[in-house]
PDB file of C-alpha atoms in Angstrom:
ATOM      1  CA  GLN A  40       0.000   0.000   0.000  1.00  0.00           C
ATOM      2  CA  VAL A  41       0.994   3.566  -0.683  1.00  0.00           C
ATOM      3  CA  GLN A  42       0.020   6.565   1.397  1.00  0.00           C
ATOM      4  CA  LEU A  43       0.081  10.069  -0.032  1.00  0.00           C
ATOM      5  CA  VAL A  44       0.015  13.031   2.308  1.00  0.00           C
ATOM      6  CA  GLU A  45      -0.501  16.515   0.916  1.00  0.00           C
ATOM      7  CA  SER A  46       0.322  19.776   2.641  1.00  0.00           C
ATOM      8  CA  GLY A  47       0.521  23.467   1.855  1.00  0.00           C
ATOM      9  CA  GLY A  48      -3.068  24.398   1.134  1.00  0.00           C
ATOM     10  CA  ASP A  49      -4.144  27.761   2.516  1.00  0.00           C
ATOM     11  CA  LEU A  50      -6.123  30.944   1.961  1.00  0.00           C
ATOM     12  CA  VAL A  51      -4.261  33.341  -0.309  1.00  0.00           C
ATOM     13  CA  GLN A  52      -5.099  36.594  -2.036  1.00  0.00           C
ATOM     14  CA  PRO A  53      -5.366  36.831  -5.823  1.00  0.00           C
ATOM     15  CA  GLY A  54      -1.920  37.217  -7.335  1.00  0.00           C
ATOM     16  CA  GLY A  55      -0.310  35.369  -4.452  1.00  0.00           C
ATOM     17  CA  SER A  56       1.679  32.156  -4.366  1.00  0.00           C
ATOM     18  CA  LEU A  57       1.517  28.797  -2.626  1.00  0.00           C
ATOM     19  CA  ARG A  58       3.619  25.664  -2.682  1.00  0.00           C
ATOM     20  CA  LEU A  59       1.969  22.288  -2.265  1.00  0.00           C
ATOM     21  CA  SER A  60       3.859  19.176  -1.244  1.00  0.00           C
ATOM     22  CA  CYS A  61       2.941  15.511  -1.389  1.00  0.00           C
ATOM     23  CA  ALA A  62       5.027  12.761   0.166  1.00  0.00           C
ATOM     24  CA  ALA A  63       4.576   9.084  -0.688  1.00  0.00           C
ATOM     25  CA  SER A  64       5.234   6.410   1.902  1.00  0.00           C
ATOM     26  CA  GLY A  65       4.456   2.758   2.448  1.00  0.00           C
ATOM     27  CA  SER A  66       5.404  -0.447   0.723  1.00  0.00           C
ATOM     28  CA  PHE A  67       6.232  -0.190  -2.964  1.00  0.00           C
ATOM     29  CA  PHE A  68       8.997  -0.948  -5.418  1.00  0.00           C
ATOM     30  CA  SER A  69       9.050   2.409  -7.143  1.00  0.00           C
ATOM     31  CA  ILE A  70       6.972   5.454  -7.978  1.00  0.00           C
ATOM     32  CA  ASN A  71       6.247   6.216 -11.604  1.00  0.00           C
ATOM     33  CA  ALA A  72       4.421   9.359 -12.631  1.00  0.00           C
ATOM     34  CA  MET A  73       3.160  11.716  -9.956  1.00  0.00           C
ATOM     35  CA  GLY A  74       0.707  14.516 -10.393  1.00  0.00           C
ATOM     36  CA  TRP A  75      -1.766  17.005  -9.057  1.00  0.00           C
ATOM     37  CA  TYR A  76      -5.470  17.167  -9.753  1.00  0.00           C
ATOM     38  CA  ARG A  77      -8.064  19.573  -8.412  1.00  0.00           C
ATOM     39  CA  GLN A  78     -11.772  19.655  -7.826  1.00  0.00           C
ATOM     40  CA  ALA A  79     -13.685  22.883  -7.421  1.00  0.00           C
ATOM     41  CA  PRO A  80     -17.134  22.968  -5.787  1.00  0.00           C
ATOM     42  CA  GLY A  81     -19.745  21.598  -8.155  1.00  0.00           C
ATOM     43  CA  LYS A  82     -17.184  20.583 -10.757  1.00  0.00           C
ATOM     44  CA  GLU A  83     -15.455  17.376 -11.781  1.00  0.00           C
ATOM     45  CA  ARG A  84     -11.902  16.573 -10.786  1.00  0.00           C
ATOM     46  CA  GLU A  85      -9.448  17.825 -13.389  1.00  0.00           C
ATOM     47  CA  LEU A  86      -5.792  17.335 -14.167  1.00  0.00           C
ATOM     48  CA  VAL A  87      -3.490  20.168 -13.135  1.00  0.00           C
ATOM     49  CA  ALA A  88      -0.003  18.814 -13.823  1.00  0.00           C
ATOM     50  CA  THR A  89       1.983  15.599 -13.975  1.00  0.00           C
ATOM     51  CA  VAL A  90       5.668  14.739 -13.861  1.00  0.00           C
ATOM     52  CA  THR A  91       7.492  11.562 -14.787  1.00  0.00           C
ATOM     53  CA  THR A  92      10.371   9.987 -12.916  1.00  0.00           C
ATOM     54  CA  GLY A  93      12.688  11.583 -15.460  1.00  0.00           C
ATOM     55  CA  GLY A  94      11.225  15.027 -14.895  1.00  0.00           C
ATOM     56  CA  THR A  95       9.050  15.427 -17.976  1.00  0.00           C
ATOM     57  CA  SER A  96       6.033  17.520 -17.044  1.00  0.00           C
ATOM     58  CA  THR A  97       2.644  18.297 -18.525  1.00  0.00           C
ATOM     59  CA  TYR A  98       0.202  21.021 -17.553  1.00  0.00           C
ATOM     60  CA  ALA A  99      -3.414  21.951 -18.015  1.00  0.00           C
ATOM     61  CA  ASP A 100      -3.745  24.957 -20.297  1.00  0.00           C
ATOM     62  CA  SER A 101      -5.333  26.947 -17.491  1.00  0.00           C
ATOM     63  CA  VAL A 102      -2.189  26.805 -15.337  1.00  0.00           C
ATOM     64  CA  LYS A 103       0.603  26.919 -17.924  1.00  0.00           C
ATOM     65  CA  GLY A 104       3.085  29.661 -17.146  1.00  0.00           C
ATOM     66  CA  ARG A 105       1.798  30.036 -13.585  1.00  0.00           C
ATOM     67  CA  PHE A 106       2.269  26.612 -11.964  1.00  0.00           C
ATOM     68  CA  THR A 107       5.403  24.481 -11.847  1.00  0.00           C
ATOM     69  CA  ILE A 108       5.481  20.823 -10.878  1.00  0.00           C
ATOM     70  CA  SER A 109       8.653  19.182  -9.629  1.00  0.00           C
ATOM     71  CA  ARG A 110       9.676  16.100  -7.696  1.00  0.00           C
ATOM     72  CA  ASP A 111      12.397  14.748  -5.467  1.00  0.00           C
ATOM     73  CA  ASN A 112      12.754  11.085  -6.337  1.00  0.00           C
ATOM     74  CA  ALA A 113      14.956  10.388  -3.331  1.00  0.00           C
ATOM     75  CA  LYS A 114      12.190  11.622  -1.035  1.00  0.00           C
ATOM     76  CA  ASN A 115       9.283  10.280  -3.132  1.00  0.00           C
ATOM     77  CA  THR A 116       7.834  13.765  -2.974  1.00  0.00           C
ATOM     78  CA  VAL A 117       6.127  15.910  -5.564  1.00  0.00           C
ATOM     79  CA  TYR A 118       5.657  19.671  -5.363  1.00  0.00           C
ATOM     80  CA  LEU A 119       3.403  22.192  -7.037  1.00  0.00           C
ATOM     81  CA  GLN A 120       4.555  25.792  -7.040  1.00  0.00           C
ATOM     82  CA  MET A 121       1.555  27.991  -7.771  1.00  0.00           C
ATOM     83  CA  ASN A 122       2.116  31.631  -8.705  1.00  0.00           C
ATOM     84  CA  SER A 123      -0.216  34.394  -9.861  1.00  0.00           C
ATOM     85  CA  LEU A 124      -3.129  32.606  -8.262  1.00  0.00           C
ATOM     86  CA  LYS A 125      -6.632  33.435  -9.405  1.00  0.00           C
ATOM     87  CA  PRO A 126      -9.996  32.951  -7.683  1.00  0.00           C
ATOM     88  CA  GLU A 127     -10.776  30.229 -10.232  1.00  0.00           C
ATOM     89  CA  ASP A 128      -7.845  28.218  -8.858  1.00  0.00           C
ATOM     90  CA  THR A 129      -9.850  27.677  -5.677  1.00  0.00           C
ATOM     91  CA  ALA A 130     -10.290  23.937  -5.229  1.00  0.00           C
ATOM     92  CA  VAL A 131      -9.276  20.903  -3.272  1.00  0.00           C
ATOM     93  CA  TYR A 132      -5.963  19.751  -4.721  1.00  0.00           C
ATOM     94  CA  TYR A 133      -5.276  16.032  -4.796  1.00  0.00           C
ATOM     95  CA  CYS A 134      -1.962  14.279  -5.198  1.00  0.00           C
ATOM     96  CA  ASN A 135      -1.800  11.227  -7.441  1.00  0.00           C
ATOM     97  CA  ALA A 136       0.952   8.657  -7.817  1.00  0.00           C
ATOM     98  CA  ASN A 137       1.345   5.550  -9.926  1.00  0.00           C
ATOM     99  CA  ALA A 138       3.401   3.037  -7.979  1.00  0.00           C
ATOM    100  CA  PHE A 139       4.757  -0.419  -8.641  1.00  0.00           C
ATOM    101  CA  ILE A 140       3.554  -2.489  -5.685  1.00  0.00           C
ATOM    102  CA  THR A 141       5.142  -5.614  -7.117  1.00  0.00           C
ATOM    103  CA  ARG A 142       7.822  -5.957  -9.772  1.00  0.00           C
ATOM    104  CA  TRP A 143       5.143  -6.173 -12.473  1.00  0.00           C
ATOM    105  CA  ARG A 144       2.005  -4.505 -11.160  1.00  0.00           C
ATOM    106  CA  SER A 145       1.365  -0.805 -10.733  1.00  0.00           C
ATOM    107  CA  LEU A 146      -1.613   0.980  -9.234  1.00  0.00           C
ATOM    108  CA  ASP A 147      -2.813   4.542  -8.898  1.00  0.00           C
ATOM    109  CA  TYR A 148      -3.064   6.099  -5.456  1.00  0.00           C
ATOM    110  CA  TRP A 149      -4.668   9.305  -4.229  1.00  0.00           C
ATOM    111  CA  GLY A 150      -4.127  11.607  -1.311  1.00  0.00           C
ATOM    112  CA  LYS A 151      -6.988  13.015   0.756  1.00  0.00           C
ATOM    113  CA  GLY A 152      -6.581  16.497  -0.657  1.00  0.00           C
ATOM    114  CA  THR A 153      -5.569  19.937   0.543  1.00  0.00           C
ATOM    115  CA  LEU A 154      -7.765  23.018   0.185  1.00  0.00           C
ATOM    116  CA  VAL A 155      -6.553  26.051  -1.719  1.00  0.00           C
ATOM    117  CA  THR A 156      -8.725  29.146  -1.468  1.00  0.00           C
ATOM    118  CA  VAL A 157      -7.921  32.236  -3.506  1.00  0.00           C
ATOM    119  CA  SER A 158      -9.897  35.194  -2.275  1.00  0.00           C
ATOM    120  CA  SER A 159      -9.490  38.783  -1.192  1.00  0.00           C
TER     121      SER A 159
END
C-alpha cells in the first residue's frame, strides 16, 4: 500500500503564491508518474499537472506559465509551485501517484486532498 500526504493548502489573495507538497510512503517498489489534480465545488476533478520519474512535465492549459510541478525522487515527494493565483484556482488539490507495488504490477493512489482558497 501507498500513502500520499498533501500539505501546503491555505487561503491566499489573488496574485499570491503557494507551494503544495505531497510525500509518498508505504510499501512499494518504485513510484512512476506523480501529479496534481483539483476539484472545485460543483465541478469534476481535473488534471493540473503531472511529472514523470525523469522530470518530464505536462500542464493543463489553465495553469501553464503560472504553476510548476517538480519532484524529489529520493524523497518520493512531488511539489506544485503555484504563482499568480486566481480565484478560479480555488479547489481541493489532490496528489496522485502511480506506484509499482510488485515488480510487475502498478496501481494509482490518491491523497486526501488539501484546500486552496484564492480570495481577497
